[in-house]
mmCIF file of C-alpha atoms and ligand atoms in Angstrom:
data_model
loop_
_atom_site.group_PDB
_atom_site.id
_atom_site.type_symbol
_atom_site.label_atom_id
_atom_site.label_comp_id
_atom_site.label_asym_id
_atom_site.label_seq_id
_atom_site.Cartn_x
_atom_site.Cartn_y
_atom_site.Cartn_z
ATOM 1 C CA UNK T 1239 64.481 -35.667 114.444
ATOM 2 C CA UNK T 1240 66.244 -38.801 115.667
ATOM 3 C CA UNK T 1241 69.926 -38.406 114.744
ATOM 4 C CA UNK T 1242 72.774 -39.608 117.045
ATOM 5 C CA UNK T 1243 70.178 -40.538 119.677
ATOM 6 C CA UNK T 1244 69.263 -43.447 117.345
ATOM 7 C CA UNK T 1245 72.475 -45.297 118.191
ATOM 8 C CA UNK T 1246 71.758 -45.319 121.950
ATOM 9 C CA UNK T 1247 67.938 -45.494 121.700
ATOM 10 C CA UNK T 1248 67.753 -49.241 122.357
ATOM 11 C CA UNK T 1249 70.016 -49.002 125.379
ATOM 12 C CA UNK T 1250 67.930 -46.214 126.891
ATOM 13 C CA UNK T 1251 64.728 -48.164 126.173
ATOM 14 C CA UNK T 1252 66.009 -51.295 127.922
ATOM 15 C CA UNK T 1253 63.286 -50.963 130.572
ATOM 16 C CA UNK T 1254 60.537 -51.257 127.943
ATOM 17 C CA UNK T 1255 59.081 -54.747 127.737
ATOM 18 C CA UNK T 1256 58.723 -55.030 123.946
ATOM 19 C CA UNK T 1257 58.020 -58.760 124.226
ATOM 20 C CA UNK T 1258 54.830 -58.075 126.196
ATOM 21 C CA UNK T 1259 54.042 -55.176 123.843
ATOM 22 C CA UNK T 1260 54.048 -57.558 120.856
ATOM 23 C CA UNK T 1261 51.930 -60.075 122.798
ATOM 24 C CA UNK T 1262 49.455 -57.294 123.608
ATOM 25 C CA UNK T 1263 49.191 -56.353 119.901
ATOM 26 C CA UNK T 1264 48.510 -59.987 119.037
ATOM 27 C CA UNK T 1265 45.847 -60.148 121.770
ATOM 28 C CA UNK T 1266 44.141 -57.077 120.276
ATOM 29 C CA UNK T 1267 44.186 -58.692 116.819
ATOM 30 C CA UNK T 1268 42.732 -61.915 118.236
ATOM 31 C CA UNK T 1269 40.045 -60.054 120.171
ATOM 32 C CA UNK T 1270 38.992 -58.304 116.955
ATOM 33 C CA UNK T 1271 38.859 -61.561 114.987
ATOM 34 C CA UNK T 1272 40.885 -60.209 112.063
ATOM 35 C CA UNK T 1273 43.034 -62.536 110.026
ATOM 36 C CA UNK T 1274 46.406 -60.803 109.905
ATOM 37 C CA UNK T 1275 49.200 -61.954 107.631
ATOM 38 C CA UNK T 1276 50.634 -58.648 106.462
ATOM 39 C CA UNK T 1277 51.376 -55.536 108.521
ATOM 40 C CA UNK T 1278 52.493 -51.996 107.759
ATOM 41 C CA UNK T 1279 54.284 -50.401 110.708
ATOM 42 C CA UNK T 1280 54.516 -46.610 110.739
ATOM 43 C CA UNK T 1281 57.392 -44.928 112.618
ATOM 44 C CA UNK T 1282 59.022 -48.309 113.232
ATOM 45 C CA UNK T 1283 62.263 -46.803 114.574
ATOM 46 C CA UNK T 1284 64.930 -49.383 115.407
ATOM 47 C CA UNK T 1285 62.497 -52.234 114.767
ATOM 48 C CA UNK T 1286 61.761 -53.224 118.354
ATOM 49 C CA UNK T 1287 58.225 -54.218 117.371
ATOM 50 C CA UNK T 1288 58.961 -54.903 113.680
ATOM 51 C CA UNK T 1289 61.634 -57.563 114.192
ATOM 52 C CA UNK T 1290 59.708 -59.729 116.708
ATOM 53 C CA UNK T 1291 56.649 -59.619 114.405
ATOM 54 C CA UNK T 1292 58.811 -60.602 111.416
ATOM 55 C CA UNK T 1293 60.229 -63.491 113.469
ATOM 56 C CA UNK T 1294 56.682 -64.609 114.233
ATOM 57 C CA UNK T 1295 56.061 -64.979 110.500
ATOM 58 C CA UNK T 1296 54.152 -61.803 109.641
ATOM 59 C CA UNK T 1297 54.898 -60.150 106.321
ATOM 60 C CA UNK T 1298 55.841 -56.715 107.667
ATOM 61 C CA UNK T 1299 56.967 -53.417 106.145
ATOM 62 C CA UNK T 1300 58.443 -50.780 108.463
ATOM 63 C CA UNK T 1301 58.535 -47.072 107.648
ATOM 64 C CA UNK T 1302 60.421 -44.295 109.396
ATOM 65 C CA UNK T 1303 61.752 -40.850 108.481
ATOM 66 C CA UNK T 1304 65.013 -41.273 110.399
ATOM 67 C CA UNK T 1305 67.742 -42.991 108.369
ATOM 68 C CA UNK T 1306 69.806 -43.557 111.518
ATOM 69 C CA UNK T 1307 66.912 -45.322 113.319
ATOM 70 C CA UNK T 1308 66.406 -47.487 110.212
ATOM 71 C CA UNK T 1309 70.115 -48.302 109.968
ATOM 72 C CA UNK T 1310 70.040 -49.638 113.551
ATOM 73 C CA UNK T 1311 66.971 -51.745 112.676
ATOM 74 C CA UNK T 1312 68.634 -53.056 109.524
ATOM 75 C CA UNK T 1313 71.819 -54.028 111.389
ATOM 76 C CA UNK T 1314 69.892 -55.865 114.113
ATOM 77 C CA UNK T 1315 67.932 -57.805 111.482
ATOM 78 C CA UNK T 1316 71.090 -58.617 109.516
ATOM 79 C CA UNK T 1317 72.776 -59.947 112.674
ATOM 80 C CA UNK T 1318 69.775 -62.284 113.099
ATOM 81 C CA UNK T 1319 69.855 -63.302 109.416
ATOM 82 C CA UNK T 1320 66.425 -61.775 108.858
ATOM 83 C CA UNK T 1321 65.263 -60.107 105.683
ATOM 84 C CA UNK T 1322 63.666 -56.947 107.044
ATOM 85 C CA UNK T 1323 61.939 -54.628 104.550
ATOM 86 C CA UNK T 1324 62.144 -50.952 105.479
ATOM 87 C CA UNK T 1325 61.185 -47.695 103.786
ATOM 88 C CA UNK T 1326 62.600 -44.280 104.585
ATOM 89 C CA UNK T 1327 59.600 -41.950 104.343
ATOM 90 C CA UNK T 1328 57.794 -39.251 106.252
ATOM 91 C CA UNK T 1329 54.506 -40.861 107.298
ATOM 92 C CA UNK T 1330 52.686 -37.604 106.503
ATOM 93 C CA UNK T 1331 53.745 -38.019 102.866
ATOM 94 C CA UNK T 1332 53.330 -41.764 102.355
ATOM 95 C CA UNK T 1333 54.280 -42.526 98.794
ATOM 96 C CA UNK T 1334 53.963 -46.177 97.814
ATOM 97 C CA UNK T 1335 51.269 -48.268 96.201
ATOM 98 C CA UNK T 1336 50.402 -51.011 98.680
ATOM 99 C CA UNK T 1337 46.733 -51.694 99.430
ATOM 100 C CA UNK T 1338 44.519 -54.370 100.949
ATOM 101 C CA UNK T 1339 46.612 -54.531 104.103
ATOM 102 C CA UNK T 1340 45.408 -56.629 107.040
ATOM 103 C CA UNK T 1341 46.848 -54.401 109.743
ATOM 104 C CA UNK T 1342 48.542 -51.021 110.231
ATOM 105 C CA UNK T 1343 50.488 -50.290 113.413
ATOM 106 C CA UNK T 1344 52.142 -47.248 114.957
ATOM 107 C CA UNK T 1345 53.766 -47.882 118.330
ATOM 108 C CA UNK T 1346 55.377 -45.918 121.120
ATOM 109 C CA UNK T 1347 54.620 -42.249 120.436
ATOM 110 C CA UNK T 1348 54.935 -42.229 116.618
ATOM 111 C CA UNK T 1349 51.817 -40.055 116.297
ATOM 112 C CA UNK T 1350 52.859 -37.715 119.129
ATOM 113 C CA UNK T 1351 55.537 -36.541 116.695
ATOM 114 C CA UNK T 1352 52.824 -35.396 114.269
ATOM 115 C CA UNK T 1353 52.345 -31.839 115.490
ATOM 116 C CA UNK T 1354 49.441 -30.719 113.296
ATOM 117 C CA UNK T 1355 45.966 -32.228 113.506
ATOM 118 C CA UNK T 1356 45.520 -31.896 109.723
ATOM 119 C CA UNK T 1357 48.660 -34.011 109.176
ATOM 120 C CA UNK T 1358 47.352 -36.689 111.517
ATOM 121 C CA UNK T 1359 44.061 -36.678 109.611
ATOM 122 C CA UNK T 1360 45.982 -37.102 106.350
ATOM 123 C CA UNK T 1361 47.791 -40.122 107.819
ATOM 124 C CA UNK T 1362 44.497 -41.643 109.035
ATOM 125 C CA UNK T 1363 42.982 -41.162 105.549
ATOM 126 C CA UNK T 1364 46.005 -42.837 103.942
ATOM 127 C CA UNK T 1365 45.872 -45.730 106.413
ATOM 128 C CA UNK T 1366 42.165 -46.164 105.688
ATOM 129 C CA UNK T 1367 42.805 -46.353 101.961
ATOM 130 C CA UNK T 1368 45.616 -48.875 102.414
ATOM 131 C CA UNK T 1369 43.683 -51.283 104.668
ATOM 132 C CA UNK T 1370 41.517 -54.117 103.404
ATOM 133 C CA UNK T 1371 37.805 -54.066 104.318
ATOM 134 C CA UNK T 1372 37.650 -55.030 108.046
ATOM 135 C CA UNK T 1373 41.417 -54.439 108.327
ATOM 136 C CA UNK T 1374 42.649 -53.258 111.706
ATOM 137 C CA UNK T 1375 44.482 -50.076 112.723
ATOM 138 C CA UNK T 1376 46.291 -50.235 116.088
ATOM 139 C CA UNK T 1377 48.339 -47.411 117.581
ATOM 140 C CA UNK T 1378 49.257 -45.842 120.871
ATOM 141 C CA UNK T 1379 50.207 -42.380 122.020
ATOM 142 C CA UNK T 1380 51.652 -40.942 125.190
ATOM 143 C CA UNK T 1381 48.575 -39.447 126.832
ATOM 144 C CA UNK T 1382 47.816 -35.757 127.197
ATOM 145 C CA UNK T 1383 48.107 -36.365 130.950
ATOM 146 C CA UNK T 1384 51.605 -37.844 130.585
ATOM 147 C CA UNK T 1385 52.985 -35.084 128.355
ATOM 148 C CA UNK T 1386 51.506 -32.311 130.485
ATOM 149 C CA UNK T 1387 51.857 -33.657 134.025
ATOM 150 C CA UNK T 1388 54.435 -36.446 134.075
ATOM 151 C CA UNK T 1389 56.956 -35.107 131.547
ATOM 152 C CA UNK T 1390 55.931 -31.457 131.149
ATOM 153 C CA UNK T 1391 58.060 -28.818 132.871
ATOM 154 C CA UNK T 1392 60.227 -31.467 134.497
ATOM 155 C CA UNK T 1393 63.897 -32.246 134.182
ATOM 156 C CA UNK T 1394 65.148 -35.832 134.257
ATOM 157 C CA UNK T 1395 68.722 -36.896 134.793
ATOM 158 C CA UNK T 1396 70.243 -40.332 134.622
ATOM 159 C CA UNK T 1397 73.783 -41.559 135.103
ATOM 160 C CA UNK T 1398 74.301 -44.958 133.506
ATOM 161 C CA UNK T 1399 77.425 -47.018 132.987
ATOM 162 C CA UNK T 1400 78.433 -45.384 129.697
ATOM 163 C CA UNK T 1401 75.713 -42.851 129.038
ATOM 164 C CA UNK T 1402 74.538 -39.883 131.091
ATOM 165 C CA UNK T 1403 71.729 -37.625 130.005
ATOM 166 C CA UNK T 1404 69.852 -34.529 131.036
ATOM 167 C CA UNK T 1405 66.348 -34.287 129.636
ATOM 168 C CA UNK T 1406 64.611 -30.901 130.039
ATOM 169 C CA UNK T 1407 60.947 -30.540 129.153
ATOM 170 C CA UNK T 1408 58.727 -27.525 128.556
ATOM 171 C CA UNK T 1409 54.998 -27.914 127.970
ATOM 172 C CA UNK T 1410 53.171 -25.180 126.070
ATOM 173 C CA UNK T 1411 49.486 -25.258 127.030
ATOM 174 C CA UNK T 1412 48.492 -22.966 124.150
ATOM 175 C CA UNK T 1413 49.497 -25.333 121.368
ATOM 176 C CA UNK T 1414 49.801 -28.518 123.471
ATOM 177 C CA UNK T 1415 53.401 -29.078 122.412
ATOM 178 C CA UNK T 1416 56.023 -30.634 124.645
ATOM 179 C CA UNK T 1417 59.523 -29.436 123.837
ATOM 180 C CA UNK T 1418 62.156 -31.922 124.978
ATOM 181 C CA UNK T 1419 65.776 -30.834 125.093
ATOM 182 C CA UNK T 1420 67.921 -33.936 125.276
ATOM 183 C CA UNK T 1421 71.573 -33.651 126.206
ATOM 184 C CA UNK T 1422 73.585 -36.856 126.045
ATOM 185 C CA UNK T 1423 77.085 -37.637 127.285
ATOM 186 C CA UNK T 1424 78.362 -40.896 125.838
ATOM 187 C CA UNK T 1425 81.630 -42.388 127.020
ATOM 188 C CA UNK T 1426 84.252 -42.894 124.325
ATOM 189 C CA UNK T 1427 87.469 -44.201 125.893
ATOM 190 C CA UNK T 1428 88.417 -41.820 128.705
ATOM 191 C CA UNK T 1429 86.336 -38.970 127.324
ATOM 192 C CA UNK T 1430 82.636 -38.240 126.971
ATOM 193 C CA UNK T 1431 81.103 -37.136 123.678
ATOM 194 C CA UNK T 1432 78.286 -34.635 124.160
ATOM 195 C CA UNK T 1433 75.415 -34.226 121.716
ATOM 196 C CA UNK T 1434 71.994 -32.630 121.931
ATOM 197 C CA UNK T 1435 68.689 -33.087 120.183
ATOM 198 C CA UNK T 1436 65.406 -31.214 120.411
ATOM 199 C CA UNK T 1437 62.258 -33.312 120.064
ATOM 200 C CA UNK T 1438 58.747 -31.905 119.857
ATOM 201 C CA UNK T 1439 55.688 -33.966 120.728
ATOM 202 C CA UNK T 1440 52.039 -32.993 120.496
ATOM 203 C CA UNK T 1441 49.680 -33.898 123.329
ATOM 204 C CA UNK T 1442 46.379 -35.143 121.912
ATOM 205 C CA UNK T 1443 43.234 -35.627 123.940
ATOM 206 C CA UNK T 1444 41.439 -38.940 123.459
ATOM 207 C CA UNK T 1445 38.380 -37.271 121.919
ATOM 208 C CA UNK T 1446 40.481 -35.341 119.392
ATOM 209 C CA UNK T 1447 41.877 -38.637 118.121
ATOM 210 C CA UNK T 1448 38.447 -40.307 118.049
ATOM 211 C CA UNK T 1449 37.079 -37.366 116.097
ATOM 212 C CA UNK T 1450 39.861 -37.672 113.487
ATOM 213 C CA UNK T 1451 39.362 -41.446 113.214
ATOM 214 C CA UNK T 1452 35.647 -40.911 112.642
ATOM 215 C CA UNK T 1453 36.359 -38.231 110.036
ATOM 216 C CA UNK T 1454 38.478 -40.824 108.220
ATOM 217 C CA UNK T 1455 35.473 -43.210 108.347
ATOM 218 C CA UNK T 1456 36.968 -45.740 110.753
ATOM 219 C CA UNK T 1457 34.487 -47.763 112.794
ATOM 220 C CA UNK T 1458 34.511 -50.082 115.844
ATOM 221 C CA UNK T 1459 36.803 -47.667 117.683
ATOM 222 C CA UNK T 1460 38.093 -48.921 121.045
ATOM 223 C CA UNK T 1461 40.374 -47.175 123.514
ATOM 224 C CA UNK T 1462 42.532 -48.905 126.106
ATOM 225 C CA UNK T 1463 45.043 -47.762 128.704
ATOM 226 C CA UNK T 1464 48.471 -48.999 129.635
ATOM 227 C CA UNK T 1465 48.327 -52.502 128.108
ATOM 228 C CA UNK T 1466 44.929 -53.363 129.602
ATOM 229 C CA UNK T 1467 41.547 -53.696 127.939
ATOM 230 C CA UNK T 1468 40.040 -50.799 129.848
ATOM 231 C CA UNK T 1469 40.363 -47.046 129.649
ATOM 232 C CA UNK T 1470 41.502 -44.950 132.617
ATOM 233 C CA UNK T 1471 41.532 -41.150 132.572
ATOM 234 C CA UNK T 1472 44.977 -40.638 134.082
ATOM 235 C CA UNK T 1473 46.789 -43.340 132.143
ATOM 236 C CA UNK T 1474 50.215 -42.757 130.620
ATOM 237 C CA UNK T 1475 49.782 -44.614 127.328
ATOM 238 C CA UNK T 1476 46.541 -44.792 125.382
ATOM 239 C CA UNK T 1477 45.907 -47.425 122.720
ATOM 240 C CA UNK T 1478 43.451 -46.873 119.872
ATOM 241 C CA UNK T 1479 42.022 -49.710 117.851
ATOM 242 C CA UNK T 1480 39.813 -49.122 114.826
ATOM 243 C CA UNK T 1481 38.532 -51.055 111.833
ATOM 244 C CA UNK T 1482 37.944 -50.120 108.210
HETATM 245 C C1 SAM Y 1273 59.799 -43.059 120.129
HETATM 246 S S1 SAM Y 1273 60.311 -43.647 118.553
HETATM 247 C C2 SAM Y 1273 59.387 -45.147 118.443
HETATM 248 C C3 SAM Y 1273 60.053 -46.153 117.568
HETATM 249 C C4 SAM Y 1273 59.390 -47.541 117.535
HETATM 250 N N1 SAM Y 1273 58.026 -47.462 117.071
HETATM 251 C C5 SAM Y 1273 59.433 -48.221 118.879
HETATM 252 O O1 SAM Y 1273 58.396 -48.717 119.312
HETATM 253 O O2 SAM Y 1273 60.508 -48.308 119.492
HETATM 254 C C6 SAM Y 1273 59.442 -42.588 117.449
HETATM 255 C C7 SAM Y 1273 59.784 -42.810 115.991
HETATM 256 O O3 SAM Y 1273 58.932 -42.032 115.182
HETATM 257 C C8 SAM Y 1273 59.668 -41.636 114.043
HETATM 258 N N2 SAM Y 1273 58.971 -40.510 113.411
HETATM 259 C C9 SAM Y 1273 58.628 -39.334 113.976
HETATM 260 N N3 SAM Y 1273 57.989 -38.549 113.077
HETATM 261 C C10 SAM Y 1273 57.925 -39.246 111.923
HETATM 262 C C11 SAM Y 1273 57.400 -38.971 110.623
HETATM 263 N N4 SAM Y 1273 56.781 -37.816 110.354
HETATM 264 N N5 SAM Y 1273 57.528 -39.919 109.669
HETATM 265 C C12 SAM Y 1273 58.149 -41.100 109.927
HETATM 266 N N6 SAM Y 1273 58.664 -41.417 111.139
HETATM 267 C C13 SAM Y 1273 58.561 -40.502 112.122
HETATM 268 C C14 SAM Y 1273 61.026 -41.291 114.606
HETATM 269 O O4 SAM Y 1273 62.017 -41.215 113.605
HETATM 270 C C15 SAM Y 1273 61.220 -42.435 115.588
HETATM 271 O O5 SAM Y 1273 61.858 -43.519 114.987
#
């Protein structure tokens, strides 16, 4: 669960090009010839995708289970004088009556946090029921390859100006779960405050996801790697696009 990490998340993600990410999403929408005015974004976090889309004029609702991530999003929007609509819910237990949506998004690992296949299937079924006919579902996950080989059983350490962290990872090949032990040291005056969080992510193979999408009756399924329009086996991030 994202707790204190939420307040330094944006700083640690400063190498992520969210501007290009949003442009890529818009390219996917254009390529699929769907008219998109409203968007539901699952696991929206601190709003790094939500806020730019709101600024572009989309009617967007962001959902996340972490109140601290949402509070960061809300503050950023308030500072920009934007009216950002957010809901604090677990995406496995979506509980609101909004249907006929043009587009549903889930960006940057949201579904890797769903550890059980049956829960992911439940989400896909809910998304299907909330989309309009021909509506588009776009999401990405960190690939199986990335969780197992790039992150798995590796320790990362970074010393930044005001934040240091040690990030230890253990990959369990039996249940395909990556356990990430995050230890942060954040400078406060002359001292450093230490806090730790454990995050678990599930590594899904491309075909497992396709199978679940098909079970939920999605069609026109396309898979792309690393912000391209092609699929490569050893890619780090895999994008899935499907239509109702
Ligand atoms: C890596 S962050 C990505 C945030 C945002 N999408 C972005 O692109 O920066 C993953 C997010 O998923 C959220 N999350 C994980 N499991 C969730 C669940 N079951 N329901 C709702 N949100 C969840 C976390 O709280 C966190 O904000």
